[in-house]
Amino acid sequence: MEGESSWVNHCQYRTTRNVNEFNSFSELSDDSNKEDDAISIDLLLPDDLLERILAFLPVASIFRAGAVCKRWNEIVASKQFRRNFSLTLPQKPWYFMFMSSDEPFGYAYDPFLRKWYNIDLPCIEASNWFISSSCGLVCFMDNDCRSKLYVCNPITKRFKKIEEPPGLKFSDYTALSISGNRRSRNYVLSTVKSKQVPGDFLQWDVSINIYDSETMMWVTCLTEVLAGWRGGNESVICNGVLYFLLYSTGGSNRDYRQGLVKFNFSSHSSHGLLMQSFIPVPCPLTCGRLMNLKEKLIMVGGIGKQDRPEIIKGIGVWILKGREWQEIDRMPHKYFQGFGEFDEVFASSGTDDLIYIHSYGAPTLLVFDINQKHWRWSQKCPVTKRFPLQLFSGFCFEPRLEISP
C-alpha cells in the first residue's frame, strides 16, 4: 500500500557494532545499475563532518542510513551521534495507531515524510492499556490489575519495568501521566486513582501517587474524598503541575458534567484543597482530552449541543491561561463531516506543535498544527476496518534516539 513501510527487526543499541544494528526499511533496495567504479562522495568526508550531515536526517532515514555500509552504521550507532542528533532540529511527533482493540500491533505515522511505518512496541500486551508519553518516552500500564508498568523508548525499544504503584490495588478509574526532563533526562510518573465509596455513589476516594526516576520510589501525595465528583482516565503533567479532569456523579445545580483540577508537585497540597483549584470546562463537552504542548496545557474537546449536551456538534481546541480557557480554534465543518459518523468520545493526543485526532470507529487521522492553525488529513492509514464494531485507538510520541528510561 502506498505510503506504508515496514520496520524490520527494529534496532537496539549494543556495545558490539555491526551492520545489522540499524536495519533498513523494506522500501529500500540496492541499486544494481550503479557503475562499479563510481566514487562515493562520503569517502571524501571525514567522520565528524559526515556525522553532522547524518544528524539532520529524519529518524526514519537514520535507520536507512545505518544499513548503507559499515562506516555509516558505526556512526549512527555511536553515543556521540545520538547526543549530536538531539541537538539538531527537533523531530515532529509521530502518531501510533493500533490495528485492533485487542492486539498491540499497529502503524506509526511520520508527519515529516508523510509515511506510515510498521513498528513493534515493546512491553505492551494489549491496545487497551493506559498510555502516556513525554520527551521520547512512553509509559504503558495494564488495564486489568494495573500492576504491570513499563517506561520505554518505542524507537530504540529500550525499556524499564517500574514497580507497582502504592495504594488501591483495584480502582474504578485510573489516569496515567509521564513527564520527562530534557536536560537531566529524568522523568516523573503519576497515577490518579478513583474508587467509589461503598454504598454511596456520590462519594469517591481519590488518590495521587508520584514516581521519580531519580529516586526510583513512589510517594502517595494525596488522598481525598470528593462529593459529587470522580476522577477519570484523563490527566497530564505540565510545568510541574498535575492536571486531571473530574466528572460529575450527580448532585445539585451543575452547569457542566466535567471540570479541571490541579495538584502542584512542589507544594504537596494538603487534604481538602483539590476542589479549590476547580476550573469549569469552557462549554458543555461530550469528552475532553488533555495534552502538554511546550509546557502549555491544551484541551481538545467534543462540543455538545446546548439543548442536548451529550450529542457532539463539533470539536474545539483550548489553552488554559491562568484560570480561564482561551479558544484556539475549532475544527472546520468539512473535516468534522469527513470523519463520517463521529462518536461523542474520540481519541486525541499531541506534543510539540501538533495535535492528532481520530474517531474510535475509523482509522482516519486528522492533524492540527497549533502554531499555523492548519488542519490536514494524514496519508491514508494502512489499517483497515474489518468488521463493524472494530475500534481504533492510538497515542502521540516524540521519535528520539538518545533517550532511555
Short mmCIF file of C-alpha atoms in Angstrom, two decimals:
data_model
loop_
_atom_site.label_atom_id
_atom_site.label_comp_id
_atom_site.label_asym_id
_atom_site.label_seq_id
_atom_site.Cartn_x
_atom_site.Cartn_y
_atom_site.Cartn_z
CA MET A 1 0.00 0.00 0.00
CA GLU A 2 1.26 3.44 -0.90
CA GLY A 3 2.90 5.30 1.95
CA GLU A 4 3.50 2.17 4.02
CA SER A 5 6.89 0.92 5.11
CA SER A 6 7.89 -1.85 7.45
CA TRP A 7 10.35 -1.54 10.29
CA VAL A 8 12.10 -4.90 10.23
CA ASN A 9 13.72 -6.15 13.44
CA HIS A 10 13.85 -2.69 14.90
CA CYS A 11 17.26 -1.68 16.22
CA GLN A 12 18.58 -1.90 19.72
CA TYR A 13 21.88 -0.24 20.50
CA ARG A 14 24.53 -2.71 21.55
CA THR A 15 28.14 -2.43 22.54
CA THR A 16 29.20 -4.66 19.65
CA ARG A 17 28.79 -2.81 16.38
CA ASN A 18 27.79 -4.50 13.15
CA VAL A 19 25.85 -3.66 10.09
CA ASN A 20 22.72 -5.37 11.39
CA GLU A 21 22.33 -2.91 14.24
CA PHE A 22 20.41 -0.48 12.02
CA ASN A 23 18.08 -2.30 9.68
CA SER A 24 16.66 -0.75 6.56
CA PHE A 25 13.06 -0.10 5.65
CA SER A 26 11.61 -2.52 3.15
CA GLU A 27 11.17 0.19 0.52
CA LEU A 28 14.95 0.48 0.22
CA SER A 29 16.73 -1.65 -2.32
CA ASP A 30 20.24 -1.81 -3.68
CA ASP A 31 20.75 -0.07 -6.98
CA SER A 32 22.38 -2.69 -9.15
CA ASN A 33 22.72 -0.27 -12.05
CA LYS A 34 25.44 1.80 -10.39
CA GLU A 35 28.80 1.59 -12.01
CA ASP A 36 31.36 -0.38 -10.09
CA ASP A 37 33.97 2.32 -10.44
CA ALA A 38 31.72 5.18 -9.22
CA ILE A 39 33.29 7.24 -6.43
CA SER A 40 31.09 7.83 -3.39
CA ILE A 41 31.29 11.34 -2.00
CA ASP A 42 31.20 10.04 1.57
CA LEU A 43 34.71 8.64 1.05
CA LEU A 44 35.91 12.22 0.77
CA LEU A 45 34.28 13.35 4.03
CA PRO A 46 35.85 12.93 7.47
CA ASP A 47 33.78 11.14 10.11
CA ASP A 48 32.90 14.26 12.09
CA LEU A 49 31.53 16.08 9.03
CA LEU A 50 29.60 13.03 7.83
CA GLU A 51 28.18 12.66 11.34
CA ARG A 52 26.92 16.26 11.29
CA ILE A 53 25.26 15.71 7.93
CA LEU A 54 23.53 12.48 9.01
CA ALA A 55 22.31 14.13 12.22
CA PHE A 56 19.98 16.35 10.17
CA LEU A 57 18.12 13.37 8.72
CA PRO A 58 14.64 12.41 9.97
CA VAL A 59 14.58 9.48 12.39
CA ALA A 60 13.29 7.03 9.79
CA SER A 61 16.13 7.98 7.44
CA ILE A 62 18.67 7.41 10.22
CA PHE A 63 17.79 3.73 10.24
CA ARG A 64 18.10 3.55 6.48
CA ALA A 65 21.47 5.28 6.65
CA GLY A 66 22.69 2.67 9.14
CA ALA A 67 22.10 -0.04 6.55
CA VAL A 68 24.14 1.64 3.79
CA CYS A 69 27.56 0.45 4.89
CA LYS A 70 29.63 -0.46 7.93
CA ARG A 71 31.08 3.03 8.28
CA TRP A 72 27.67 4.71 8.34
CA ASN A 73 26.34 2.08 10.71
CA GLU A 74 29.16 2.73 13.18
CA ILE A 75 28.50 6.46 13.03
CA VAL A 76 24.74 6.34 13.64
CA ALA A 77 25.13 3.67 16.35
CA SER A 78 27.62 5.73 18.38
CA LYS A 79 26.72 7.56 21.59
CA GLN A 80 28.28 10.74 20.25
CA PHE A 81 25.95 10.68 17.25
CA ARG A 82 22.90 10.23 19.47
CA ARG A 83 24.00 13.22 21.54
CA ASN A 84 24.54 15.36 18.45
CA PHE A 85 21.26 14.15 16.97
CA SER A 86 19.39 15.55 19.98
CA LEU A 87 20.92 19.00 19.34
CA THR A 88 19.75 19.28 15.73
CA LEU A 89 16.34 20.41 14.54
CA PRO A 90 13.55 18.80 16.60
CA GLN A 91 11.67 15.89 15.07
CA LYS A 92 7.94 16.24 14.56
CA PRO A 93 5.89 13.96 16.85
CA TRP A 94 4.62 10.69 15.42
CA TYR A 95 1.25 9.02 15.98
CA PHE A 96 0.91 5.30 16.62
CA MET A 97 -2.44 3.75 15.68
CA PHE A 98 -3.37 0.27 16.86
CA MET A 99 -4.72 -2.16 14.28
CA SER A 100 -7.40 -3.58 16.59
CA SER A 101 -8.99 -3.13 20.00
CA ASP A 102 -7.22 -6.25 21.33
CA GLU A 103 -3.77 -6.77 19.83
CA PRO A 104 -0.96 -4.24 20.49
CA PHE A 105 0.10 -4.08 16.84
CA GLY A 106 -0.17 -1.12 14.53
CA TYR A 107 1.47 1.59 12.46
CA ALA A 108 3.24 4.86 13.30
CA TYR A 109 2.69 7.98 11.21
CA ASP A 110 5.59 10.32 10.43
CA PRO A 111 4.17 13.77 9.53
CA PHE A 112 7.51 14.98 8.15
CA LEU A 113 7.81 12.31 5.46
CA ARG A 114 4.03 11.66 5.49
CA LYS A 115 4.55 7.91 5.74
CA TRP A 116 3.27 5.08 7.93
CA TYR A 117 5.71 2.56 9.43
CA ASN A 118 5.06 -0.86 10.87
CA ILE A 119 6.59 -0.77 14.36
CA ASP A 120 6.52 -3.41 17.09
CA LEU A 121 6.08 -1.86 20.53
CA PRO A 122 7.93 -3.40 23.48
CA CYS A 123 6.26 -4.45 26.74
CA ILE A 124 2.63 -3.70 25.91
CA GLU A 125 0.35 -6.74 25.72
CA ALA A 126 -2.98 -5.18 24.69
CA SER A 127 -4.06 -1.97 22.98
CA ASN A 128 -6.43 -1.09 25.85
CA TRP A 129 -3.55 -0.44 28.27
CA PHE A 130 -3.15 3.02 29.77
CA ILE A 131 -0.61 5.04 27.74
CA SER A 132 1.17 8.34 28.29
CA SER A 133 4.22 9.86 26.58
CA SER A 134 6.74 12.68 27.06
CA CYS A 135 10.15 13.63 25.63
CA GLY A 136 10.55 10.44 23.61
CA LEU A 137 9.48 8.10 26.42
CA VAL A 138 6.20 6.17 26.53
CA CYS A 139 4.65 4.68 29.66
CA PHE A 140 2.38 1.61 29.49
CA MET A 141 0.19 0.26 32.33
CA ASP A 142 -2.11 -2.74 32.08
CA ASN A 143 -5.86 -2.21 32.32
CA ASP A 144 -6.66 -5.27 34.45
CA CYS A 145 -4.81 -5.49 37.75
CA ARG A 146 -2.88 -2.26 36.92
CA SER A 147 0.32 -3.70 38.36
CA LYS A 148 2.32 -4.00 35.11
CA LEU A 149 4.04 -0.71 34.43
CA TYR A 150 6.77 -0.03 31.87
CA VAL A 151 8.61 3.01 30.51
CA CYS A 152 10.17 2.59 27.08
CA ASN A 153 11.60 4.32 24.04
CA PRO A 154 9.48 2.95 21.16
CA ILE A 155 12.18 3.79 18.61
CA THR A 156 15.17 2.07 20.25
CA LYS A 157 12.95 -0.43 22.14
CA ARG A 158 14.84 0.12 25.37
CA PHE A 159 12.52 -0.25 28.35
CA LYS A 160 12.38 -0.44 32.13
CA LYS A 161 9.88 -2.15 34.37
CA ILE A 162 8.53 0.09 37.14
CA GLU A 163 7.37 -1.31 40.46
CA GLU A 164 3.65 -1.35 41.14
CA PRO A 165 2.16 1.94 42.38
CA PRO A 166 1.09 2.01 46.05
CA GLY A 167 -2.43 2.47 47.33
CA LEU A 168 -5.57 0.92 45.91
CA LYS A 169 -4.97 -2.39 44.16
CA PHE A 170 -8.22 -2.01 42.25
CA SER A 171 -9.79 1.31 41.30
CA ASP A 172 -12.81 2.14 39.18
CA TYR A 173 -10.87 4.75 37.21
CA THR A 174 -7.15 5.42 36.74
CA ALA A 175 -5.35 8.26 34.94
CA LEU A 176 -1.67 7.80 33.98
CA SER A 177 0.83 10.56 33.15
CA ILE A 178 4.55 10.85 32.45
CA SER A 179 6.68 13.98 32.30
CA GLY A 180 10.28 13.89 31.05
CA ASN A 181 13.05 16.39 31.68
CA ARG A 182 15.03 17.08 28.50
CA ARG A 183 18.14 18.25 30.36
CA SER A 184 18.51 15.76 33.20
CA ARG A 185 16.66 13.02 31.26
CA ASN A 186 14.89 12.02 34.44
CA TYR A 187 11.13 11.55 34.42
CA VAL A 188 8.14 11.59 36.73
CA LEU A 189 5.11 9.28 36.61
CA SER A 190 1.75 9.92 38.21
CA THR A 191 -1.38 7.87 38.75
CA VAL A 192 -4.72 9.32 39.81
CA LYS A 193 -6.96 6.57 41.16
CA SER A 194 -10.67 6.97 41.85
CA LYS A 195 -12.83 4.45 43.65
CA GLN A 196 -16.45 4.74 44.70
CA VAL A 197 -17.09 4.76 48.44
CA PRO A 198 -19.09 1.57 49.15
CA GLY A 199 -22.80 2.26 49.26
CA ASP A 200 -22.56 5.92 48.24
CA PHE A 201 -22.38 6.73 44.53
CA LEU A 202 -21.77 10.43 45.20
CA GLN A 203 -18.66 9.86 47.34
CA TRP A 204 -15.39 8.94 45.66
CA ASP A 205 -11.94 8.19 47.09
CA VAL A 206 -9.25 9.92 45.01
CA SER A 207 -5.53 9.29 45.48
CA ILE A 208 -2.46 10.70 43.71
CA ASN A 209 0.78 8.70 43.52
CA ILE A 210 4.06 10.06 42.12
CA TYR A 211 7.11 8.12 40.92
CA ASP A 212 10.50 9.82 40.49
CA SER A 213 13.02 8.06 38.23
CA GLU A 214 15.90 9.70 40.11
CA THR A 215 14.93 8.20 43.48
CA MET A 216 13.14 5.20 41.91
CA MET A 217 10.44 5.49 44.56
CA TRP A 218 6.68 6.01 44.68
CA VAL A 219 5.13 8.56 47.03
CA THR A 220 1.43 8.91 47.84
CA CYS A 221 0.96 12.67 47.72
CA LEU A 222 -2.76 13.00 48.31
CA THR A 223 -5.81 11.06 49.36
CA GLU A 224 -9.16 12.78 49.44
CA VAL A 225 -12.88 12.03 49.34
CA LEU A 226 -14.80 14.04 46.75
CA ALA A 227 -18.55 14.57 46.92
CA GLY A 228 -20.40 14.55 43.61
CA TRP A 229 -17.23 14.28 41.52
CA ARG A 230 -14.91 11.48 40.48
CA GLY A 231 -11.67 11.20 38.55
CA GLY A 232 -11.44 9.53 35.16
CA ASN A 233 -8.76 8.40 32.72
CA GLU A 234 -7.57 11.82 31.59
CA SER A 235 -4.54 13.58 33.12
CA VAL A 236 -1.37 15.39 32.08
CA ILE A 237 1.71 16.92 33.75
CA CYS A 238 2.62 20.44 32.67
CA ASN A 239 5.30 22.67 34.25
CA GLY A 240 5.49 20.52 37.37
CA VAL A 241 1.72 20.59 37.87
CA LEU A 242 -0.58 17.59 37.51
CA TYR A 243 -3.90 18.37 35.85
CA PHE A 244 -6.78 15.93 35.59
CA LEU A 245 -10.43 16.01 34.65
CA LEU A 246 -13.26 15.40 37.10
CA TYR A 247 -16.67 14.08 36.11
CA SER A 248 -19.96 14.80 37.79
CA THR A 249 -21.65 11.90 39.58
CA GLY A 250 -24.85 13.85 40.29
CA GLY A 251 -25.93 16.37 42.88
CA SER A 252 -27.33 19.86 42.65
CA ASN A 253 -27.05 22.58 40.00
CA ARG A 254 -24.07 21.67 37.87
CA ASP A 255 -23.80 23.52 34.59
CA TYR A 256 -21.31 21.11 33.09
CA ARG A 257 -20.51 17.46 33.61
CA GLN A 258 -16.74 17.98 33.64
CA GLY A 259 -14.15 20.21 35.27
CA LEU A 260 -10.40 20.50 35.75
CA VAL A 261 -8.39 20.31 38.98
CA LYS A 262 -4.64 20.55 39.55
CA PHE A 263 -2.03 19.34 42.01
CA ASN A 264 1.34 21.08 42.31
CA PHE A 265 4.16 18.61 42.96
CA SER A 266 6.26 21.15 44.82
CA SER A 267 3.53 22.33 47.21
CA HIS A 268 2.24 18.88 48.23
CA SER A 269 -1.23 20.25 48.85
CA SER A 270 -2.93 19.03 51.98
CA HIS A 271 -6.31 17.40 52.39
CA GLY A 272 -9.36 19.24 51.12
CA LEU A 273 -7.67 21.60 48.68
CA LEU A 274 -8.34 19.80 45.38
CA MET A 275 -11.72 21.38 44.75
CA GLN A 276 -10.32 24.84 45.49
CA SER A 277 -8.40 24.56 42.21
CA PHE A 278 -11.52 23.52 40.28
CA ILE A 279 -11.85 25.13 36.81
CA PRO A 280 -15.04 24.55 34.81
CA VAL A 281 -14.72 23.41 31.20
CA PRO A 282 -15.34 26.21 28.66
CA CYS A 283 -18.63 24.77 27.40
CA PRO A 284 -20.65 21.54 27.60
CA LEU A 285 -18.32 18.79 26.39
CA THR A 286 -19.01 15.24 25.29
CA CYS A 287 -15.39 14.42 26.20
CA GLY A 288 -12.10 16.20 26.89
CA ARG A 289 -8.51 15.28 26.07
CA LEU A 290 -5.62 16.95 27.91
CA MET A 291 -2.12 17.39 26.50
CA ASN A 292 1.12 19.24 27.12
CA LEU A 293 2.32 21.28 24.14
CA LYS A 294 5.60 23.02 25.02
CA GLU A 295 4.60 23.25 28.70
CA LYS A 296 1.23 24.76 27.83
CA LEU A 297 -1.93 22.97 28.89
CA ILE A 298 -4.12 22.24 25.87
CA MET A 299 -7.54 20.62 25.83
CA VAL A 300 -9.31 19.15 22.81
CA GLY A 301 -12.99 18.67 23.46
CA GLY A 302 -16.15 17.49 21.76
CA ILE A 303 -18.61 20.41 21.85
CA GLY A 304 -22.08 19.27 22.89
CA LYS A 305 -25.34 20.74 21.69
CA GLN A 306 -26.80 23.31 24.07
CA ASP A 307 -30.14 21.51 24.47
CA ARG A 308 -28.61 18.00 24.30
CA PRO A 309 -25.01 18.23 25.62
CA GLU A 310 -24.44 14.51 25.12
CA ILE A 311 -24.68 14.97 21.31
CA ILE A 312 -21.50 16.20 19.64
CA LYS A 313 -21.76 19.07 17.15
CA GLY A 314 -18.09 19.96 16.71
CA ILE A 315 -14.57 19.84 18.17
CA GLY A 316 -12.71 22.72 19.78
CA VAL A 317 -9.14 23.36 20.95
CA TRP A 318 -8.45 25.48 24.05
CA ILE A 319 -5.41 26.66 26.02
CA LEU A 320 -5.51 27.33 29.76
CA LYS A 321 -4.45 30.89 30.65
CA GLY A 322 -4.43 31.25 34.44
CA ARG A 323 -7.89 30.01 35.41
CA GLU A 324 -9.53 30.80 32.08
CA TRP A 325 -9.87 28.74 28.93
CA GLN A 326 -9.00 30.58 25.72
CA GLU A 327 -10.22 29.08 22.46
CA ILE A 328 -7.50 28.50 19.86
CA ASP A 329 -9.56 27.09 17.02
CA ARG A 330 -12.47 24.87 16.07
CA MET A 331 -12.32 22.02 13.63
CA PRO A 332 -13.69 23.22 10.28
CA HIS A 333 -17.03 21.62 9.47
CA LYS A 334 -15.72 19.93 6.31
CA TYR A 335 -13.20 17.95 8.39
CA PHE A 336 -15.79 17.14 11.04
CA GLN A 337 -18.05 15.78 8.30
CA GLY A 338 -15.09 13.98 6.74
CA PHE A 339 -14.99 11.57 9.68
CA GLY A 340 -18.45 10.35 8.74
CA GLU A 341 -20.40 9.37 11.83
CA PHE A 342 -18.38 10.88 14.68
CA ASP A 343 -18.84 9.42 18.17
CA GLU A 344 -19.30 11.56 21.27
CA VAL A 345 -15.92 10.32 22.51
CA PHE A 346 -12.81 10.22 20.35
CA ALA A 347 -9.04 9.82 20.52
CA SER A 348 -6.75 12.83 20.58
CA SER A 349 -3.20 13.45 21.76
CA GLY A 350 -0.35 15.74 20.85
CA THR A 351 3.00 17.25 21.70
CA ASP A 352 5.29 19.99 20.42
CA ASP A 353 3.10 21.86 17.86
CA LEU A 354 0.93 19.01 16.55
CA ILE A 355 -2.39 17.59 17.71
CA TYR A 356 -3.78 14.33 16.32
CA ILE A 357 -7.49 13.50 16.29
CA HIS A 358 -9.33 10.41 15.12
CA SER A 359 -12.58 8.61 15.71
CA TYR A 360 -12.55 5.29 17.57
CA GLY A 361 -14.71 3.89 14.77
CA ALA A 362 -12.34 4.51 11.85
CA PRO A 363 -8.58 4.75 11.15
CA THR A 364 -8.88 8.22 9.58
CA LEU A 365 -6.34 10.59 11.17
CA LEU A 366 -6.52 14.40 11.25
CA VAL A 367 -3.51 16.59 12.10
CA PHE A 368 -3.76 20.10 13.54
CA ASP A 369 -0.73 22.43 13.63
CA ILE A 370 -1.44 24.68 16.60
CA ASN A 371 1.06 27.37 15.53
CA GLN A 372 -0.14 27.72 11.97
CA LYS A 373 -3.75 26.84 12.85
CA HIS A 374 -3.69 24.49 9.91
CA TRP A 375 -5.79 21.31 9.60
CA ARG A 376 -5.00 18.48 7.22
CA TRP A 377 -5.55 14.77 6.79
CA SER A 378 -2.68 12.34 7.20
CA GLN A 379 -1.75 9.94 4.45
CA LYS A 380 -4.20 7.05 4.28
CA CYS A 381 -3.52 4.63 7.13
CA PRO A 382 -2.70 1.04 6.12
CA VAL A 383 -5.02 -0.15 8.91
CA THR A 384 -8.38 -1.24 7.51
CA LYS A 385 -11.70 -1.80 9.26
CA ARG A 386 -12.56 -5.49 9.06
CA PHE A 387 -15.84 -5.61 11.00
CA PRO A 388 -18.47 -3.02 12.11
CA LEU A 389 -17.60 -2.99 15.83
CA GLN A 390 -13.84 -2.74 15.34
CA LEU A 391 -12.36 0.10 17.38
CA PHE A 392 -9.16 2.06 16.82
CA SER A 393 -7.02 3.85 19.38
CA GLY A 394 -3.59 5.40 19.43
CA PHE A 395 -1.12 7.78 21.02
CA CYS A 396 1.36 10.51 20.09
CA PHE A 397 5.08 10.33 20.89
CA GLU A 398 8.36 12.01 20.00
CA PRO A 399 10.75 9.85 17.93
CA ARG A 400 14.11 10.18 19.68
CA LEU A 401 17.29 8.13 19.69
CA GLU A 402 19.18 9.47 22.69
CA ILE A 403 16.53 8.99 25.41
CA SER A 404 16.47 5.87 27.59
CA PRO A 405 14.22 5.08 30.58
#
